[in-house]
mmCIF file of C-alpha atoms in Angstrom:
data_model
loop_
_atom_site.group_PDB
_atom_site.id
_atom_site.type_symbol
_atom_site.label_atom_id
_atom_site.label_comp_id
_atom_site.label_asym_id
_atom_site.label_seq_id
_atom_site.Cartn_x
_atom_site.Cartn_y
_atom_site.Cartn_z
ATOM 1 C CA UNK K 983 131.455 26.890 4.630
ATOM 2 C CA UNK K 984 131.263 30.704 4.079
ATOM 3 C CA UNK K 985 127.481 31.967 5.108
ATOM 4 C CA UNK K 986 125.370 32.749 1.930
ATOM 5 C CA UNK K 987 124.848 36.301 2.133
ATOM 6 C CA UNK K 988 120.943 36.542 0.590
ATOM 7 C CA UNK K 989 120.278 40.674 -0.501
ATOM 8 C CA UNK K 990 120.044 42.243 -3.717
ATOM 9 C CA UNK K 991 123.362 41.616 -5.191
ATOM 10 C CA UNK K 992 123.286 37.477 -4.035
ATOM 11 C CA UNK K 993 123.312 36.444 -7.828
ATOM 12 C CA UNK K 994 125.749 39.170 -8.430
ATOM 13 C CA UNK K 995 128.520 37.173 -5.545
ATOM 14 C CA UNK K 996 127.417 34.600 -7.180
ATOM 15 C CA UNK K 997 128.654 35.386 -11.016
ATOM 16 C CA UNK K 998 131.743 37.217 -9.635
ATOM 17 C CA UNK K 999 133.196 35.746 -6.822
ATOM 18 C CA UNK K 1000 136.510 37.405 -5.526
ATOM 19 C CA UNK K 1001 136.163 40.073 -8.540
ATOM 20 C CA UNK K 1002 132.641 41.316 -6.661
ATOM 21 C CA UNK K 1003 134.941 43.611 -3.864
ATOM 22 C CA UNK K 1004 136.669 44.991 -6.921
ATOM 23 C CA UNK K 1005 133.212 46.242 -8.709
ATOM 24 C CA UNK K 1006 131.165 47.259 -5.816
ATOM 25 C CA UNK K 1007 133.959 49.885 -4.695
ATOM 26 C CA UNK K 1008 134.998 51.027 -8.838
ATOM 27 C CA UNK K 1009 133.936 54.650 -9.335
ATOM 28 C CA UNK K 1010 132.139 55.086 -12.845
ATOM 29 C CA UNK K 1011 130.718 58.411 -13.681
ATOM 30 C CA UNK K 1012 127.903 57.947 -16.722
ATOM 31 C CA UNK K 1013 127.201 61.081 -18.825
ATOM 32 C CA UNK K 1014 123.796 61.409 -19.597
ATOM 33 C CA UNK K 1015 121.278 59.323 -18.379
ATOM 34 C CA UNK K 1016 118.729 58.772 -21.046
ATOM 35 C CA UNK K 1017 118.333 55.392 -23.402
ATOM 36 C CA UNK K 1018 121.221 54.370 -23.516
ATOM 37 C CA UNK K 1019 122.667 55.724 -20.419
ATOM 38 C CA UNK K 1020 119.671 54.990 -18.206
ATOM 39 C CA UNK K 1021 119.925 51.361 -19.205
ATOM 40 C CA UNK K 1022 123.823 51.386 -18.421
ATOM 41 C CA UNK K 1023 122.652 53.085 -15.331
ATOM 42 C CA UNK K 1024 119.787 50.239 -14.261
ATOM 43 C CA UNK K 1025 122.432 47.413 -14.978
ATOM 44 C CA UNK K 1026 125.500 48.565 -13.513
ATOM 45 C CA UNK K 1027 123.368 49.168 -10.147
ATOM 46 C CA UNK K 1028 121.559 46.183 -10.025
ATOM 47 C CA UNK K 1029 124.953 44.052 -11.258
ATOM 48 C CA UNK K 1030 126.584 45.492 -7.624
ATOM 49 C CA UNK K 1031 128.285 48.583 -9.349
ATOM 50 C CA UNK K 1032 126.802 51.302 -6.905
ATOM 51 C CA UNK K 1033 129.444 54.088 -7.105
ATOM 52 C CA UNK K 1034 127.923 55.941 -9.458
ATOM 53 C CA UNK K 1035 127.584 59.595 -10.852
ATOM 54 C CA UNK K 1036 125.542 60.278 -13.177
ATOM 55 C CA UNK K 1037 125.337 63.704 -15.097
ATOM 56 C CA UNK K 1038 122.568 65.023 -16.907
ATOM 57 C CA UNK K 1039 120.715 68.800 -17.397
ATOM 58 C CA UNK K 1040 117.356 67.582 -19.036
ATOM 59 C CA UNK K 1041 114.163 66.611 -17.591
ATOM 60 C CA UNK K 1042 111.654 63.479 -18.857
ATOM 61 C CA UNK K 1043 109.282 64.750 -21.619
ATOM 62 C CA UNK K 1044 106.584 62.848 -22.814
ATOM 63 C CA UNK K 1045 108.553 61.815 -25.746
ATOM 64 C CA UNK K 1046 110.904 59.968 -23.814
ATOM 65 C CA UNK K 1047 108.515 57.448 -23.132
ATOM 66 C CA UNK K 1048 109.089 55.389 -25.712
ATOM 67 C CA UNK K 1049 112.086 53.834 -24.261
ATOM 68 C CA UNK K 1050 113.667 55.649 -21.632
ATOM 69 C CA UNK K 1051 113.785 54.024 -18.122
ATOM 70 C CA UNK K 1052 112.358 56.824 -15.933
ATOM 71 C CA UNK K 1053 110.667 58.459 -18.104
ATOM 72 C CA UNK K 1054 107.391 58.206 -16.473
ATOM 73 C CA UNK K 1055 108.485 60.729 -14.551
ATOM 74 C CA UNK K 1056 107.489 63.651 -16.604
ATOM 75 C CA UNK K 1057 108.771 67.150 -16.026
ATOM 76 C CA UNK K 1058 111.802 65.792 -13.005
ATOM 77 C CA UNK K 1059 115.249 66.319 -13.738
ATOM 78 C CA UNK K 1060 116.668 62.428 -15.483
ATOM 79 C CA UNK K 1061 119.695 61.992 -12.842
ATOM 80 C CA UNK K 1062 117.686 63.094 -9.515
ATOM 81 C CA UNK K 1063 114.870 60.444 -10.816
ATOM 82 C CA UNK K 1064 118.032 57.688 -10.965
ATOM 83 C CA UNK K 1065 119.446 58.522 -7.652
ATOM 84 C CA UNK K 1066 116.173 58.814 -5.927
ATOM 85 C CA UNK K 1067 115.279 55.640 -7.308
ATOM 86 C CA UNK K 1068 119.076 53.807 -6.690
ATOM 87 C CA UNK K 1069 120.944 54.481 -2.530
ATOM 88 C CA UNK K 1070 124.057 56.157 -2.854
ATOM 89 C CA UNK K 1071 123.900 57.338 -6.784
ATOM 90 C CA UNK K 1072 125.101 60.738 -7.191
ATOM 91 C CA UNK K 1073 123.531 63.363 -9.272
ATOM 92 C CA UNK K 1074 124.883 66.338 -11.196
ATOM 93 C CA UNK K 1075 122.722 68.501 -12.693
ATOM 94 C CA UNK K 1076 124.949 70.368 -15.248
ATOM 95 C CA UNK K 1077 125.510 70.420 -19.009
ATOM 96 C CA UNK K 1078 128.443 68.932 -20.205
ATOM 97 C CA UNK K 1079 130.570 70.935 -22.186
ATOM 98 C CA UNK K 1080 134.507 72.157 -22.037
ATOM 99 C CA UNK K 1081 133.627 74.541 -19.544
ATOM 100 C CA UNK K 1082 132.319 72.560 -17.237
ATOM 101 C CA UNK K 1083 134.775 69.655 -17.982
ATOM 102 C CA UNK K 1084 137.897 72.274 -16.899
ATOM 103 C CA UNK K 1085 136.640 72.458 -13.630
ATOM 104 C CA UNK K 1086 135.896 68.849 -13.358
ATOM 105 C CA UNK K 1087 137.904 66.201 -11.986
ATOM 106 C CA UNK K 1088 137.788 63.504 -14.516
ATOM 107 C CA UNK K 1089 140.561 61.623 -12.724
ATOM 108 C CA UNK K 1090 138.404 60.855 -9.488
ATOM 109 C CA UNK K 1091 136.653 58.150 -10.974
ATOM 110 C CA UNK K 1092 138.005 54.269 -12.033
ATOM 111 C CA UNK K 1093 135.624 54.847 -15.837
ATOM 112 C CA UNK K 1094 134.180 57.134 -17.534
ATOM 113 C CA UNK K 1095 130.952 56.418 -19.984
ATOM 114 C CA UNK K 1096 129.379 58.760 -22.763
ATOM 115 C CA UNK K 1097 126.163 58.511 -23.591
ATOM 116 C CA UNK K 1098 125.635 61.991 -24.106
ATOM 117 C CA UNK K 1099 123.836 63.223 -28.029
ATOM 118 C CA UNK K 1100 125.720 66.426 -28.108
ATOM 119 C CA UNK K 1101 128.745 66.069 -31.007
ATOM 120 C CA UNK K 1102 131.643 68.421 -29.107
ATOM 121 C CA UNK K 1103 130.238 67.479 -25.947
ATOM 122 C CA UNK K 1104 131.310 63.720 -26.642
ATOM 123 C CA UNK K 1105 134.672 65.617 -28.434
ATOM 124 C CA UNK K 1106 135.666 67.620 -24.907
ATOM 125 C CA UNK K 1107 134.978 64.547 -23.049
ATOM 126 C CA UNK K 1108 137.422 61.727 -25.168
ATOM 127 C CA UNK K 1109 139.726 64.485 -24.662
ATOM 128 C CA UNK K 1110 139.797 65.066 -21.334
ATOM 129 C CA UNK K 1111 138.944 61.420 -20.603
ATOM 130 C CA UNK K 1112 142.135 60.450 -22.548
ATOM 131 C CA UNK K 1113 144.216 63.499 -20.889
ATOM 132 C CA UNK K 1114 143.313 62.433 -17.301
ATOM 133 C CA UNK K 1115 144.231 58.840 -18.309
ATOM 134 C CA UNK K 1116 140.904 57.253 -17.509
ATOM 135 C CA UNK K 1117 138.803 54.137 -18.417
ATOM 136 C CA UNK K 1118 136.476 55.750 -21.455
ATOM 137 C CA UNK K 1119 133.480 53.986 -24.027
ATOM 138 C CA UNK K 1120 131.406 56.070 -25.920
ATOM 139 C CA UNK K 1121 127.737 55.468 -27.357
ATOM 140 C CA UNK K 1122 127.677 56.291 -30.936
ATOM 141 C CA UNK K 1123 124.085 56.358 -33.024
ATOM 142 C CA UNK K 1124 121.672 54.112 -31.374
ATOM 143 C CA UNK K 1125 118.257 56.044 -32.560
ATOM 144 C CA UNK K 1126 116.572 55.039 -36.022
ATOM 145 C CA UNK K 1127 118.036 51.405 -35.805
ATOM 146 C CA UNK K 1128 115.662 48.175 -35.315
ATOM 147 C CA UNK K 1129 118.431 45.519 -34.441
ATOM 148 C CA UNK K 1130 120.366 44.886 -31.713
ATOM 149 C CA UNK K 1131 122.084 41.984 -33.437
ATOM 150 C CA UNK K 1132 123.828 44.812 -35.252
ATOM 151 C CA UNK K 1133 125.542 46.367 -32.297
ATOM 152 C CA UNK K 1134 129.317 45.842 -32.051
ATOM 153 C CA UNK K 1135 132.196 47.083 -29.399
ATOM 154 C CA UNK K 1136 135.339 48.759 -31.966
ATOM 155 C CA UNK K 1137 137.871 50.725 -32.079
ATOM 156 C CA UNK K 1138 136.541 54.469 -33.109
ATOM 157 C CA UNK K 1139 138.383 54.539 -35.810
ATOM 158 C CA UNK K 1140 137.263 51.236 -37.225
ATOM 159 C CA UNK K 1141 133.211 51.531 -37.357
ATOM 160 C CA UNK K 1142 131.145 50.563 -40.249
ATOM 161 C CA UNK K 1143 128.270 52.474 -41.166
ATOM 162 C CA UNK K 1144 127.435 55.169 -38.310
ATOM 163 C CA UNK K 1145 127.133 58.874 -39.504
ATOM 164 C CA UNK K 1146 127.817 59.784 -35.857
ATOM 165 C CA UNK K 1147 131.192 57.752 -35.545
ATOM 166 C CA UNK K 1148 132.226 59.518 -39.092
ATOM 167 C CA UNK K 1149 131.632 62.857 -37.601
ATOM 168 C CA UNK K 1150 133.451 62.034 -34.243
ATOM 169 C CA UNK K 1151 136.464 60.600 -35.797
ATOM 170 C CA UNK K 1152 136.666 64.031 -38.385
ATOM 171 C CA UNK K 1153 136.548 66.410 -34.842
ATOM 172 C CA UNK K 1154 138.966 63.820 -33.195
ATOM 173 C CA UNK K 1155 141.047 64.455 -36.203
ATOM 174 C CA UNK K 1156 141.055 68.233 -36.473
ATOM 175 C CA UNK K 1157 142.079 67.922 -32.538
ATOM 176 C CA UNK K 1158 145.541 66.556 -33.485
ATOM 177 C CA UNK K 1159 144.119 63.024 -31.513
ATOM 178 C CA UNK K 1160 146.049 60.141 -31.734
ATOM 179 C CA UNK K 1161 144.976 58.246 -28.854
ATOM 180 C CA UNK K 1162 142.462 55.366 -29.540
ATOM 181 C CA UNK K 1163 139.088 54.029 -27.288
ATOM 182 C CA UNK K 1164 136.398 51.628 -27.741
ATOM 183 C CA UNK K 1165 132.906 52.547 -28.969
ATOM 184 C CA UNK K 1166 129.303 50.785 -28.717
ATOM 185 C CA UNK K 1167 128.182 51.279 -32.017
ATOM 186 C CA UNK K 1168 125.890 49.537 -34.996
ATOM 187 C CA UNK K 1169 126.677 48.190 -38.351
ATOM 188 C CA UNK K 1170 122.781 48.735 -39.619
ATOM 189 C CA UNK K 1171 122.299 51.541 -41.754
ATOM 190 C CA UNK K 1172 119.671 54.403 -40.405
ATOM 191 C CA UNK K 1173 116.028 53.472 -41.294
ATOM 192 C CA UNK K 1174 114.938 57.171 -41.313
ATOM 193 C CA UNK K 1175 116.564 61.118 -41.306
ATOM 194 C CA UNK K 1176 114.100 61.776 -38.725
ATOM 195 C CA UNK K 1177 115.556 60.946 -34.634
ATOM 196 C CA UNK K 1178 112.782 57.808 -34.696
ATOM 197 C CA UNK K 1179 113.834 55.417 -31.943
ATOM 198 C CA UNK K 1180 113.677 51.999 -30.494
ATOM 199 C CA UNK K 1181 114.229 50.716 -27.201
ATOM 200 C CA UNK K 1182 115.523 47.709 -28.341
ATOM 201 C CA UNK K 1183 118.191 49.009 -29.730
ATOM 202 C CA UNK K 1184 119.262 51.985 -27.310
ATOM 203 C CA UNK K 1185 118.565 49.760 -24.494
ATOM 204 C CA UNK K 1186 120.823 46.946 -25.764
ATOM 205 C CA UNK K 1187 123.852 49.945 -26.397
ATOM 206 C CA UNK K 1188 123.432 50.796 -22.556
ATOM 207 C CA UNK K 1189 124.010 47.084 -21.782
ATOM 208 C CA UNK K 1190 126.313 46.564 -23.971
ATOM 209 C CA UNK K 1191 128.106 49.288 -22.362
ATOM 210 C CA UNK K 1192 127.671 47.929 -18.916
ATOM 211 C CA UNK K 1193 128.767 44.481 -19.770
ATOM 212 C CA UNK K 1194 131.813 46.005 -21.577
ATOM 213 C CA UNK K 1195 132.583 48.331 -18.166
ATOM 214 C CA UNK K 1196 132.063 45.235 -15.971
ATOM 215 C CA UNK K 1197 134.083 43.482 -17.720
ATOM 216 C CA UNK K 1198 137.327 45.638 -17.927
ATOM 217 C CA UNK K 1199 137.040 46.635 -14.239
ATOM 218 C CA UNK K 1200 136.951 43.053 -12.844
ATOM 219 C CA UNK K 1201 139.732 42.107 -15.353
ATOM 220 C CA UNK K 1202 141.537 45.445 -13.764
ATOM 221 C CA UNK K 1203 141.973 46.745 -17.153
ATOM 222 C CA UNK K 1204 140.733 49.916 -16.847
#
């Protein structure tokens, strides 16, 4: 019999097996790394996924607090606060736009995840993602929502009630896009105009996203 390795990631082996190798060496770069993408952050790391960058040009405000992992950290940059907290995470302090993206090699890294607010930073990113031929998922409207039992993985051009996903698909569109890639997004209907938000719901899109990254990489269809 094999010797039982006990550490952080035991359970991990355990739930993985052969496919464990495969996750622990994947390179996955998460763009922005607030709700959503600090949960995606927390779960990919503790799941054994510990090649990460993470990008991200704000710092923790108070108003965070209500359901951003990290956030306690007031006033520190949001990726420094991830990598100091997680061994071998890699932080980029930059804002992500098509600048920045031009200079940046997409390419270097087995999947790409957006969690990022900004509407033609998400735009320059599915581009460039789709361009450099690299795994891609994109977080679509998480804030003013109450139920997670409303999120659902689609196709961006087949969401049901998310303002967000409307206005992505119209850029997409006016880009001469054809391509196709899976979003994290919610059939409930926005409870207020107002950015109100739940942790329960932005935390469950970063999961979602992890579990939906997890699961492509070990099935090596990335």
């Amino acid at each position: 019999m094999s010797e039982v390795v006990v550490d952080r990631f035991s359970r991990s082996r355990l739930l993985f097996g052969e496919d464990f190798a495969r996750l622990q060496s994947a390179k996955i770069l998460i763009c922005g790394c607030g709700g959503v993408g600090g949960a995606a952050i927390e779960a990919l790391y503790r799941s054994g996924a510990v090649s990460l960058s993470v990008i991200d040009c704000d710092r923790f405000e108070i108003t965070n607090q209500n359901r951003q992992l990290g956030s306690e950290h007031v006033g520190e940059l949001k990726c420094e606060v991830f990598a100091r907290k997680f061994k071998g995470v890699i932080p980029i302090v930059a804002r992500i736009d098509e600048e920045f993206l031009s200079k940046f090699d997409l390419a270097q890294f087995d999947f790409v995840i957006d969690a990022i607010d900004d509407v033609g930073a998400k735009i320059a990113l599915a581009l460039r993602c789709s361009e450099a031929g690299v795994g891609f998922v994109s977080s679509m409207g998480g804030a003013k929502r109450l139920d997670p039992a409303k999120i659902e993985i689609r196709s961006i051009w087949q969401t049901q009630g998310d303002p967000l996903a409307r206005k992505i698909r119209y850029e997409l569109r006016k880009h001469g896009f054809a391509g196709d890639f899976d979003v994290v997004c919610s059939s409930e209907p926005p409870r207020v105009k107002s950015m109100g938000s739940f942790m329960g719901v932005t935390a469950s899109f970063g999961l979602f996203i992890a579990s939906y990254v997890v699961r492509k990489l070990i099935s090596k269809q990335a």
